[in-house]
Coordinates of C-alpha atoms in Angstrom, one line a residue:
M1 CA 17.4 42.4 45.8
A2 CA 19.7 39.9 44.1
L3 CA 22.2 37.8 46.0
G4 CA 25.9 37.3 45.3
S5 CA 29.0 38.7 43.6
L6 CA 31.8 37.4 41.4
L7 CA 35.0 35.9 42.8
P8 CA 38.0 38.3 42.1
E9 CA 40.2 35.5 41.0
L10 CA 37.8 34.5 38.2
Q11 CA 37.8 38.0 36.7
P12 CA 39.8 38.5 33.5
G13 CA 43.5 38.5 34.5
G14 CA 42.8 36.8 37.8
S15 CA 44.8 33.9 39.1
G16 CA 41.9 31.6 38.9
R17 CA 41.7 31.8 35.1
T18 CA 44.0 28.9 34.6
P19 CA 42.0 25.9 33.4
L20 CA 41.5 23.4 36.2
I21 CA 43.1 20.5 34.4
E22 CA 46.4 22.4 34.2
R23 CA 46.6 22.3 38.0
V24 CA 47.2 18.6 38.0
A25 CA 50.8 19.2 36.8
R26 CA 51.3 21.7 39.6
W27 CA 50.3 19.3 42.3
A28 CA 52.3 16.5 40.7
E29 CA 55.4 18.7 41.0
E30 CA 54.7 20.3 44.5
K31 CA 53.3 17.2 46.3
P32 CA 54.0 14.1 44.1
D33 CA 53.5 11.5 46.8
A34 CA 50.4 13.1 48.3
P35 CA 47.2 11.1 47.8
A36 CA 44.9 12.5 45.1
F37 CA 42.1 10.0 44.5
T38 CA 41.2 6.9 46.5
F39 CA 38.6 4.5 45.3
V40 CA 37.2 2.1 48.0
D41 CA 36.2 -1.2 46.4
Y42 CA 33.7 -3.2 48.4
S43 CA 33.4 -5.9 45.8
L44 CA 36.9 -7.2 46.7
D45 CA 36.2 -7.2 50.5
P46 CA 33.0 -6.3 52.4
S47 CA 35.1 -4.1 54.6
G48 CA 36.4 -2.1 51.6
V49 CA 39.8 -2.1 49.8
E50 CA 41.3 1.3 49.3
I51 CA 43.1 1.9 46.0
T52 CA 45.0 5.2 45.9
A53 CA 46.6 7.2 43.2
T54 CA 49.1 10.0 44.1
W55 CA 49.2 13.3 42.3
A56 CA 52.3 12.1 40.4
E57 CA 50.5 9.0 39.4
V58 CA 47.3 10.9 38.4
E59 CA 49.3 13.2 36.1
R60 CA 51.1 10.2 34.5
R61 CA 48.0 8.2 33.9
A62 CA 45.9 11.2 32.7
R63 CA 48.6 12.1 30.2
A64 CA 48.9 8.6 29.0
T65 CA 45.1 8.5 28.6
A66 CA 45.2 11.8 26.6
A67 CA 47.8 10.4 24.2
T68 CA 45.7 7.2 23.7
L69 CA 42.5 9.1 23.0
R70 CA 44.1 11.4 20.5
R71 CA 45.4 8.4 18.5
S72 CA 41.8 7.9 17.4
A73 CA 39.9 11.2 17.8
E74 CA 40.4 14.9 17.2
P75 CA 39.8 17.8 19.6
G76 CA 36.0 18.4 19.9
E77 CA 35.0 14.9 19.1
R78 CA 33.3 13.0 21.9
V79 CA 34.3 10.0 24.1
A80 CA 31.5 8.2 26.0
L81 CA 32.5 6.8 29.4
L82 CA 30.8 3.5 29.6
L83 CA 32.7 2.0 32.5
P84 CA 32.3 1.3 36.2
Q85 CA 33.0 3.9 38.8
T86 CA 36.6 3.2 39.7
L87 CA 39.9 5.0 39.4
E88 CA 39.9 4.3 35.7
Y89 CA 36.8 6.4 35.4
M90 CA 38.5 9.4 37.0
M91 CA 41.7 8.9 34.9
T92 CA 39.6 8.8 31.7
M93 CA 37.8 12.1 32.6
L94 CA 41.1 13.8 33.3
G95 CA 42.7 12.4 30.2
A96 CA 39.9 13.6 28.0
L97 CA 40.3 17.1 29.6
Y98 CA 44.0 17.1 28.7
A99 CA 43.3 15.9 25.2
R100 CA 40.5 18.4 24.5
I101 CA 38.3 15.4 23.6
V102 CA 34.8 16.2 24.9
A103 CA 34.0 13.7 27.6
V104 CA 30.4 12.3 28.0
P105 CA 30.3 10.9 31.6
L106 CA 27.9 8.0 31.5
F107 CA 28.1 4.5 33.0
S108 CA 28.5 0.8 32.3
P109 CA 25.3 -0.4 30.4
D110 CA 24.7 -3.1 33.1
L111 CA 23.8 -0.4 35.7
P112 CA 20.1 -1.1 36.4
G113 CA 17.3 1.4 36.0
H114 CA 19.0 3.8 33.6
A115 CA 18.6 2.2 30.2
D116 CA 16.5 5.0 28.6
R117 CA 18.9 7.7 29.9
L118 CA 21.9 5.8 28.4
I119 CA 20.3 5.3 25.0
G120 CA 19.2 9.0 24.8
A121 CA 22.5 10.5 26.0
Y122 CA 24.7 8.2 24.0
G123 CA 22.7 8.7 20.8
D124 CA 22.5 12.4 21.2
S125 CA 26.2 12.9 21.7
E126 CA 27.3 10.7 18.8
P127 CA 30.7 9.7 20.3
A128 CA 33.7 8.8 18.2
L129 CA 35.1 6.7 21.0
I130 CA 33.9 4.6 23.9
A131 CA 36.0 4.2 27.0
T132 CA 35.3 1.1 29.0
T133 CA 37.1 -1.7 30.8
R134 CA 37.8 -5.2 29.7
G135 CA 35.4 -6.6 32.3
A136 CA 32.5 -4.3 31.1
L137 CA 33.1 -5.0 27.4
P138 CA 30.4 -7.7 27.1
H139 CA 27.8 -5.2 28.5
V140 CA 29.0 -2.5 26.0
E141 CA 28.8 -5.0 23.1
K142 CA 25.3 -6.0 24.0
F143 CA 24.3 -2.4 24.3
L144 CA 25.5 -1.6 20.8
A145 CA 24.0 -4.8 19.4
D146 CA 20.5 -4.3 21.0
H147 CA 20.0 -0.6 20.2
D148 CA 20.0 1.7 17.2
V149 CA 22.8 3.9 18.3
P150 CA 26.0 5.2 16.5
R151 CA 28.9 2.7 16.4
P152 CA 32.1 4.2 17.8
R153 CA 35.3 4.5 15.8
E154 CA 37.1 2.6 18.5
I155 CA 36.7 1.2 22.0
V156 CA 39.4 2.2 24.4
F157 CA 40.1 0.1 27.5
A158 CA 40.8 2.4 30.4
D159 CA 42.3 -0.4 32.5
E160 CA 44.9 -1.3 29.8
I161 CA 46.4 2.0 28.9
D162 CA 50.2 2.0 28.7
E163 CA 51.4 4.5 31.2
G164 CA 54.6 4.8 29.2
L165 CA 52.7 6.9 26.7
A166 CA 52.6 9.8 29.3
G167 CA 56.0 11.0 28.0
S168 CA 54.7 11.3 24.5
W169 CA 52.0 13.7 25.4
T170 CA 52.7 17.4 24.7
D171 CA 50.5 20.0 26.4
E172 CA 48.3 22.0 24.2
P173 CA 46.7 25.4 24.9
I174 CA 43.3 25.0 26.5
G175 CA 40.9 27.9 26.3
F176 CA 38.4 28.8 29.0
D177 CA 35.6 28.7 26.3
D178 CA 36.7 25.3 25.0
L179 CA 34.1 22.6 25.6
A180 CA 35.2 20.2 28.3
Y181 CA 32.3 17.7 28.6
L182 CA 28.6 17.2 28.1
Q183 CA 26.6 16.8 31.3
Y184 CA 23.4 15.1 30.5
T185 CA 20.5 16.2 32.7
S186 CA 18.5 13.7 34.6
G187 CA 15.4 14.2 32.5
S188 CA 12.8 15.0 35.2
T189 CA 10.7 17.0 32.7
R190 CA 11.9 15.9 29.2
R191 CA 14.4 13.6 27.5
P192 CA 18.0 14.1 28.7
A193 CA 19.7 17.1 27.2
G194 CA 23.5 17.6 27.0
V195 CA 24.6 20.7 28.9
E196 CA 27.7 22.1 27.4
I197 CA 30.2 22.6 30.2
T198 CA 33.4 24.5 29.2
H199 CA 36.8 24.4 30.9
G200 CA 35.9 27.9 32.3
N201 CA 32.7 26.6 33.8
V202 CA 34.2 23.7 35.6
T203 CA 37.1 25.9 36.8
A204 CA 34.8 28.5 38.1
N205 CA 32.3 26.2 39.8
A206 CA 35.1 24.2 41.6
A207 CA 36.4 27.5 43.0
Q208 CA 32.9 28.6 44.0
L209 CA 32.2 25.4 45.7
W210 CA 35.5 25.5 47.5
A211 CA 34.8 29.1 48.7
G212 CA 31.2 28.1 49.6
W213 CA 32.3 25.3 51.8
A214 CA 35.2 27.4 53.1
P215 CA 37.5 24.4 53.9
E216 CA 40.1 26.5 55.8
R217 CA 41.1 23.7 58.1
P218 CA 44.3 21.8 57.2
H219 CA 44.3 18.7 55.0
P220 CA 40.6 18.8 54.0
E221 CA 39.3 15.6 52.5
L222 CA 36.2 14.8 50.5
V223 CA 34.2 11.6 50.9
S224 CA 31.6 10.6 48.3
W225 CA 29.6 7.7 46.9
L226 CA 27.7 9.9 44.4
P227 CA 27.7 8.8 40.8
L228 CA 30.4 10.4 38.6
F229 CA 27.9 10.6 35.7
H230 CA 25.9 13.1 37.8
D231 CA 26.8 16.7 38.1
M232 CA 27.1 16.9 41.9
G233 CA 29.2 13.7 42.1
L234 CA 31.5 14.8 39.2
I235 CA 32.3 18.3 40.5
A236 CA 32.6 17.4 44.1
T237 CA 34.8 14.3 43.6
M238 CA 36.8 15.2 40.5
A239 CA 37.0 19.0 40.4
L240 CA 37.0 20.1 44.0
P241 CA 40.3 18.3 45.0
M242 CA 42.1 19.9 42.0
V243 CA 41.5 23.4 43.3
R244 CA 44.2 23.1 46.1
G245 CA 45.5 19.6 45.5
D246 CA 43.6 17.8 48.2
H247 CA 42.4 14.2 48.6
A248 CA 39.1 12.7 47.5
I249 CA 37.9 9.3 48.7
Y250 CA 35.0 7.8 46.9
T251 CA 33.1 4.5 46.3
D252 CA 30.3 3.6 43.9
P253 CA 26.6 4.2 44.5
V254 CA 25.7 0.5 44.6
S255 CA 28.0 0.1 47.6
F256 CA 26.2 2.9 49.4
I257 CA 22.7 1.6 48.6
M258 CA 23.7 -1.9 49.9
N259 CA 24.9 -0.4 53.1
P260 CA 24.6 3.4 53.7
M261 CA 26.7 3.2 56.9
R262 CA 29.7 2.7 54.7
W263 CA 29.5 6.4 53.8
L264 CA 29.6 7.4 57.4
E265 CA 32.3 4.9 58.3
L266 CA 34.5 6.3 55.6
I267 CA 34.0 9.8 57.0
A268 CA 34.8 8.6 60.5
S269 CA 38.0 6.8 59.3
R270 CA 39.8 9.8 57.9
P271 CA 42.9 10.6 60.0
H272 CA 42.9 14.4 59.6
K273 CA 39.3 14.8 60.8
N274 CA 38.4 17.6 58.4
V275 CA 36.0 15.9 56.0
Y276 CA 33.5 17.3 53.5
T277 CA 30.7 15.4 51.8
A278 CA 27.5 15.9 49.8
G279 CA 24.4 14.0 48.9
P280 CA 20.7 14.3 48.1
N281 CA 18.0 14.5 50.7
F282 CA 17.1 10.8 50.4
A283 CA 20.6 9.7 51.3
Y284 CA 20.6 11.4 54.6
E285 CA 17.1 10.0 55.4
Y286 CA 18.3 6.5 54.3
A287 CA 21.4 6.7 56.5
A288 CA 19.4 7.9 59.5
S289 CA 16.9 5.1 59.1
M290 CA 19.8 2.6 59.4
A291 CA 21.2 4.0 62.6
T292 CA 21.1 1.5 65.4
P293 CA 23.2 1.1 68.6
E294 CA 25.2 -1.6 66.7
T295 CA 25.9 0.5 63.6
L296 CA 26.7 3.6 65.7
A297 CA 29.1 1.9 68.0
D298 CA 32.6 3.6 67.8
L299 CA 31.4 5.9 64.9
D300 CA 33.1 9.3 65.3
L301 CA 31.7 12.0 63.1
S302 CA 33.3 15.0 65.0
G303 CA 35.6 15.5 62.0
L304 CA 32.7 16.0 59.5
V305 CA 32.9 19.8 58.8
T306 CA 30.2 20.1 56.2
C307 CA 27.7 17.7 54.6
L308 CA 26.0 19.5 51.7
N309 CA 22.4 18.5 51.1
G310 CA 21.2 19.2 47.6
A311 CA 20.0 17.8 44.2
E312 CA 16.4 17.4 45.3
P313 CA 13.8 19.1 47.6
I314 CA 15.2 19.3 51.2
R315 CA 12.8 18.1 53.9
P316 CA 13.0 19.6 57.4
A317 CA 12.1 16.2 58.8
T318 CA 15.2 14.7 57.2
L319 CA 17.5 17.4 58.6
S320 CA 16.1 16.7 62.1
A321 CA 16.2 12.9 61.7
F322 CA 19.9 13.0 60.6
A323 CA 20.9 15.4 63.3
D324 CA 19.1 13.3 66.0
A325 CA 20.4 10.0 64.7
F326 CA 24.1 11.0 64.7
A327 CA 24.4 13.7 67.4
G328 CA 25.7 11.1 69.8
C329 CA 28.5 10.3 67.3
G330 CA 29.8 13.9 67.5
L331 CA 28.0 15.3 64.5
R332 CA 28.0 19.1 65.0
P333 CA 24.7 21.0 64.7
G334 CA 26.2 23.2 62.0
A335 CA 27.5 20.4 59.8
Q336 CA 24.4 20.0 57.7
A337 CA 24.4 22.5 54.8
P338 CA 21.3 22.7 52.6
G339 CA 22.1 23.9 49.1
Y340 CA 20.8 24.5 45.6
G341 CA 22.2 23.7 42.2
L342 CA 21.6 22.3 38.8
A343 CA 23.6 21.0 35.8
E344 CA 23.0 24.2 33.8
A345 CA 25.1 26.1 36.4
T346 CA 27.7 23.2 36.3
V347 CA 26.2 22.3 39.6
F348 CA 26.7 24.5 42.6
V349 CA 24.7 27.7 43.1
T350 CA 24.0 28.3 46.8
A351 CA 24.8 26.7 50.1
A352 CA 24.1 27.4 53.8
A353 CA 27.5 26.3 54.9
E354 CA 28.1 28.7 57.8
D355 CA 28.6 26.3 60.8
A356 CA 25.1 27.0 62.0
P357 CA 22.1 24.7 62.2
P358 CA 20.0 24.8 59.0
K359 CA 17.6 27.7 58.9
I360 CA 13.9 26.7 58.6
V361 CA 11.1 29.3 58.4
T362 CA 7.4 28.6 58.9
V363 CA 5.4 30.3 56.2
D364 CA 1.7 30.8 55.3
R365 CA 1.0 28.2 52.6
E366 CA -2.0 30.1 51.1
A367 CA 0.1 33.3 50.7
L368 CA 2.9 31.3 49.2
T369 CA 0.6 29.9 46.5
K370 CA -0.2 33.5 45.7
G371 CA 3.5 34.5 45.3
E372 CA 4.2 36.0 48.8
L373 CA 6.3 34.7 51.7
R374 CA 4.7 35.5 55.0
V375 CA 6.3 34.1 58.2
R376 CA 3.9 32.4 60.6
E377 CA 4.3 30.9 64.1
E378 CA 5.2 27.2 64.1
G379 CA 2.2 25.0 64.7
D380 CA -0.2 27.2 62.7
E381 CA -2.4 24.7 60.9
R382 CA -2.3 26.8 57.6
S383 CA 1.5 27.0 57.6
G384 CA 4.4 24.9 56.4
P385 CA 8.2 24.8 56.6
L386 CA 10.7 26.1 54.1
V387 CA 14.4 25.3 54.3
S388 CA 17.0 28.0 53.5
C389 CA 19.5 27.1 50.8
G390 CA 21.8 29.8 51.8
R391 CA 23.6 32.3 49.6
P392 CA 25.5 32.1 46.2
V393 CA 29.3 32.3 46.0
G394 CA 31.0 33.8 43.0
Q395 CA 27.8 34.3 41.0
Y396 CA 24.5 36.3 41.1
V397 CA 21.1 34.9 41.9
A398 CA 18.0 37.0 41.2
I399 CA 14.3 36.3 41.7
V400 CA 12.5 37.4 38.5
D401 CA 9.0 37.6 37.2
P402 CA 9.3 35.2 34.2
D403 CA 6.8 37.1 32.1
T404 CA 7.9 40.7 32.7
R405 CA 11.6 39.9 33.3
V406 CA 11.6 42.3 36.2
E407 CA 13.5 41.4 39.4
Q408 CA 11.2 40.8 42.4
P409 CA 11.6 42.4 45.8
D410 CA 12.5 40.3 48.9
G411 CA 9.5 38.1 49.9
R412 CA 8.0 37.8 46.5
V413 CA 8.1 34.5 44.6
G414 CA 9.5 34.4 41.1
E415 CA 11.8 32.3 38.8
I416 CA 15.3 31.8 40.0
W417 CA 17.8 33.3 37.5
V418 CA 21.6 32.8 37.7
H419 CA 24.5 34.8 36.2
G420 CA 28.1 33.9 36.6
P421 CA 31.2 32.2 35.0
N422 CA 29.8 28.8 36.0
T423 CA 26.6 29.0 33.9
A424 CA 26.9 26.8 30.8
R425 CA 26.9 28.2 27.3
G426 CA 24.0 26.1 26.0
Y427 CA 22.6 22.7 25.2
W428 CA 24.3 20.4 22.8
R429 CA 22.9 20.9 19.3
N430 CA 19.8 22.8 20.5
S431 CA 20.3 26.5 19.8
E432 CA 16.6 27.4 20.2
R433 CA 16.3 26.0 23.7
S434 CA 19.8 27.3 24.5
Q435 CA 18.7 30.8 23.8
D436 CA 15.5 30.4 25.8
V437 CA 17.3 29.1 28.9
F438 CA 20.8 30.7 28.8
G439 CA 20.1 34.0 27.0
A440 CA 17.6 35.7 29.4
E441 CA 17.9 39.5 29.8
L442 CA 16.6 41.6 32.7
A443 CA 14.1 44.3 31.6
E444 CA 15.4 46.6 34.4
P445 CA 18.9 45.6 35.5
R446 CA 19.2 48.3 38.3
G447 CA 22.9 47.7 38.9
L448 CA 22.9 44.0 38.0
P449 CA 24.2 42.6 34.7
A450 CA 21.6 42.9 32.0
G451 CA 22.5 39.4 30.8
P452 CA 22.9 36.8 29.9
W453 CA 21.0 35.1 32.7
M454 CA 20.3 31.4 33.0
R455 CA 16.6 30.6 33.7
T456 CA 16.5 27.7 36.1
G457 CA 12.8 26.8 35.7
D458 CA 12.5 26.8 39.5
Y459 CA 10.4 29.1 41.7
G460 CA 12.1 30.7 44.7
V461 CA 12.1 33.6 47.0
I462 CA 14.7 35.6 48.9
H463 CA 14.1 36.2 52.6
E464 CA 16.5 37.9 54.9
G465 CA 19.4 37.5 52.4
E466 CA 19.0 33.8 51.7
L467 CA 17.4 31.7 49.0
Y468 CA 14.4 29.5 49.5
V469 CA 13.3 27.2 46.7
T470 CA 9.6 26.7 46.4
G471 CA 9.2 24.3 43.4
R472 CA 9.5 23.7 39.7
I473 CA 7.5 26.0 37.4
K474 CA 6.5 23.2 35.1
D475 CA 5.3 21.1 38.0
L476 CA 3.0 23.7 39.4
I477 CA -0.6 22.5 39.8
I478 CA -3.3 25.0 39.0
V479 CA -6.8 24.0 40.0
D480 CA -9.7 26.4 39.9
G481 CA -7.3 29.3 39.5
R482 CA -5.2 28.4 42.6
N483 CA -1.6 27.4 42.6
H484 CA -0.4 24.3 44.4
Y485 CA 3.1 23.0 44.8
P486 CA 3.2 19.3 44.2
Q487 CA 5.8 18.6 46.9
D488 CA 3.3 19.9 49.5
I489 CA 0.6 17.6 48.3
E490 CA 3.1 14.7 48.2
L491 CA 4.1 15.3 51.8
T492 CA 0.5 15.4 52.9
T493 CA -0.2 12.2 51.1
Q494 CA 2.7 10.2 52.6
E495 CA 1.7 11.3 56.0
A496 CA -1.9 10.3 55.5
H497 CA -1.4 6.6 56.0
Q498 CA 1.3 4.2 57.1
A499 CA 0.8 2.1 54.0
I500 CA 2.3 4.8 51.8
R501 CA 6.0 4.6 51.1
P502 CA 7.7 7.9 52.2
D503 CA 9.3 10.0 49.4
H504 CA 7.7 7.8 46.7
V505 CA 4.7 9.9 45.9
A506 CA 4.0 12.0 42.7
A507 CA 1.3 14.6 42.4
F508 CA 0.5 16.2 39.0
A509 CA -2.3 17.7 37.0
V510 CA -4.3 16.3 34.1
T511 CA -6.5 18.2 31.7
G512 CA -10.2 18.4 32.8
E513 CA -13.3 20.3 31.9
G514 CA -12.5 24.0 32.4
T515 CA -9.7 23.4 34.9
E516 CA -6.9 21.0 35.7
R517 CA -7.5 18.0 37.8
L518 CA -5.3 16.6 40.6
V519 CA -3.9 13.1 40.3
V520 CA -1.8 11.5 43.1
V521 CA 0.1 8.3 42.7
A522 CA 1.9 6.7 45.6
E523 CA 3.9 3.5 46.1
R524 CA 2.8 1.1 48.9
N525 CA 5.0 0.6 51.8
R526 CA 6.5 -2.9 51.9
R527 CA 6.3 -2.8 55.7
V528 CA 2.5 -3.2 55.4
P529 CA 1.9 -6.8 54.2
L530 CA -0.5 -7.1 51.3
A531 CA -2.7 -9.4 53.4
R532 CA -3.3 -6.5 55.8
L533 CA -3.6 -3.8 53.2
D534 CA -7.0 -2.0 52.9
A535 CA -6.6 -0.1 49.7
D536 CA -10.0 1.7 50.1
E537 CA -8.9 2.9 53.6
V538 CA -5.7 4.3 52.2
E539 CA -7.4 6.1 49.4
S540 CA -10.0 7.6 51.8
A541 CA -7.2 8.8 54.1
V542 CA -5.4 10.5 51.3
R543 CA -8.4 12.2 49.9
A544 CA -9.5 13.5 53.3
A545 CA -5.9 14.8 54.1
V546 CA -5.6 16.6 50.8
M547 CA -9.0 18.1 51.2
V548 CA -8.3 19.4 54.7
E549 CA -4.7 20.6 54.1
H550 CA -5.1 22.0 50.6
E551 CA -8.8 22.6 50.1
M552 CA -8.9 20.6 46.9
S553 CA -10.3 17.3 45.8
V554 CA -8.2 14.4 44.3
H555 CA -9.5 13.5 40.9
D556 CA -7.7 10.1 41.0
F557 CA -5.6 8.4 43.6
V558 CA -3.5 5.3 42.5
L559 CA -1.7 3.0 44.8
L560 CA 1.4 1.5 43.1
E561 CA 3.7 -1.4 43.6
P562 CA 7.2 -0.5 45.0
G563 CA 9.3 1.0 42.2
G564 CA 6.3 2.3 40.3
V565 CA 7.0 6.1 40.6
S566 CA 9.6 7.3 38.1
R567 CA 12.7 8.9 39.4
T568 CA 15.6 10.8 37.9
S569 CA 19.3 9.7 38.2
S570 CA 19.7 11.9 41.2
G571 CA 16.7 10.4 43.0
K572 CA 14.2 13.2 42.3
I573 CA 10.5 12.4 41.7
A574 CA 10.1 12.5 37.9
R575 CA 6.5 13.8 37.8
N576 CA 6.2 14.3 34.1
A577 CA 7.5 10.8 33.3
T578 CA 5.1 9.4 35.9
R579 CA 2.2 11.4 34.4
E580 CA 3.0 10.1 30.9
R581 CA 2.9 6.5 32.2
Y582 CA -0.3 7.2 34.1
L583 CA -2.0 8.4 30.9
K584 CA -0.8 5.4 29.0
G585 CA -2.0 3.0 31.7
E586 CA 1.5 1.7 32.3
L587 CA 1.8 2.1 36.1
P588 CA 2.0 -1.1 38.2
R589 CA -1.2 -0.7 40.2
T590 CA -1.5 -2.5 43.5
A591 CA -5.2 -3.1 42.8
D592 CA -4.2 -5.3 39.8
R593 CA -2.0 -7.4 42.1
L594 CA -4.7 -7.7 44.7
A595 CA -7.1 -8.8 42.0
G596 CA -4.7 -11.4 40.9
R597 CA -4.0 -9.7 37.6
G598 CA -0.4 -8.4 38.2

């Protein structure tokens, strides 16, 4: 059976079919002095300085930005956001939505680790304008000088826009099918591609996310550090508050990385005590690892209603570690909400936000590789855990055989397909791939829409009315005719020896004679000094663990220096990118350093 249904307010003629950006004017009229967006700047003071814009100020600044953008660009042309994550970033996004200029949410070129993504996304979108700040201008100029990318018609300074221009802006009709922005994917399997998000998509997904989180308590607030150039950060921080005119408090990712406890301290500091937040699996693990009696002193998390965990595979050990670390601070057992989403669905697809502890089932690993979910007793040596990602809201999710296009029954693994008003219309300037991903049709609809369905490229299974994600189709490792999910092998590897850095392992296949061969690369753990590292012992431990747990041999194991495994912008392991670097001999091998060559 498929999961889900459509929200009535998003049906033709429903009240929710007003483009989301038009609600800003409503909140500016109904609650002009209420806080809309607060940016917490830790660069000004280590304890954080809160800079707040009210709904009246947001409307004024967004309209002034719209008027400024339209002086140099026409509707449908692109503006690339190459600026730091501040209030100016948010005002530029909203102004572009007003102006019907297609926003390309990116980042200042000095952000480390994302150069290739920036070059690819900027060049592909061919923006007419760049929006930045005066302080970031030197980085933008260097980016333009150093790379063969299109020159913009004009550079707009978001921190110097004349708010007096707000009165000169005249509202224009905005269609649900009008393109709002290009969300560039994180590129885990290929170069970044621009997902075309319409005004209807963002309006629908904001309503779906709201309904999925069910923030029925008074004065809900969102707290986030997620990057605004990433789908989860943008929808949660920008779009969600506009649904009902609520308050979003956010900082920048670097501030979180420097001190993850800032995230939790911001949550604890909210006066109304009805807080929502979201983050990828690694963020919860990182925060839990920093929990000490000193950092937990006076931390009150009783007001944290829901913390969505998504954007990458969710580990049961992380859920347990986070719950154990902060239970003494008032964290409710039902606050953690595993979810599933992707940029092609705007972001949000499913969540288990039901004020109940995360549901974890123990399944037969061998049966799962053969496409069947069989529940086993916990502790069975041939079993492993799967985390429920809950149910969809306002959209349909079906498990489909990708070859026959026939929906699979409960308990059978297949490709996850999504249908709803939040699914994007295609990829920017790539009609062939757009048709393949967004134009899928069910061979036997049986009461479901025949199409169009969006093919996620993820394997999953429905069990007892909830979605369980099992892995990426393109990452599946097939050795001697048997299927293996890379995340299972990666978990076995990191648990094989203390010298391996957790969550920094990549398993993938390379072509061999007659069958694929398994390659495992893993970063070394900095906590094990090089002088005490026995690389042969680490390799032997990994090979033995993989053989015992998965009944397969490791063709090649490579221990890497920290930072050696490629990752996407959302923190996922980029297996294909790591594989390409492995084949080119570009990985920073620890063996080279031990030999004095690195």
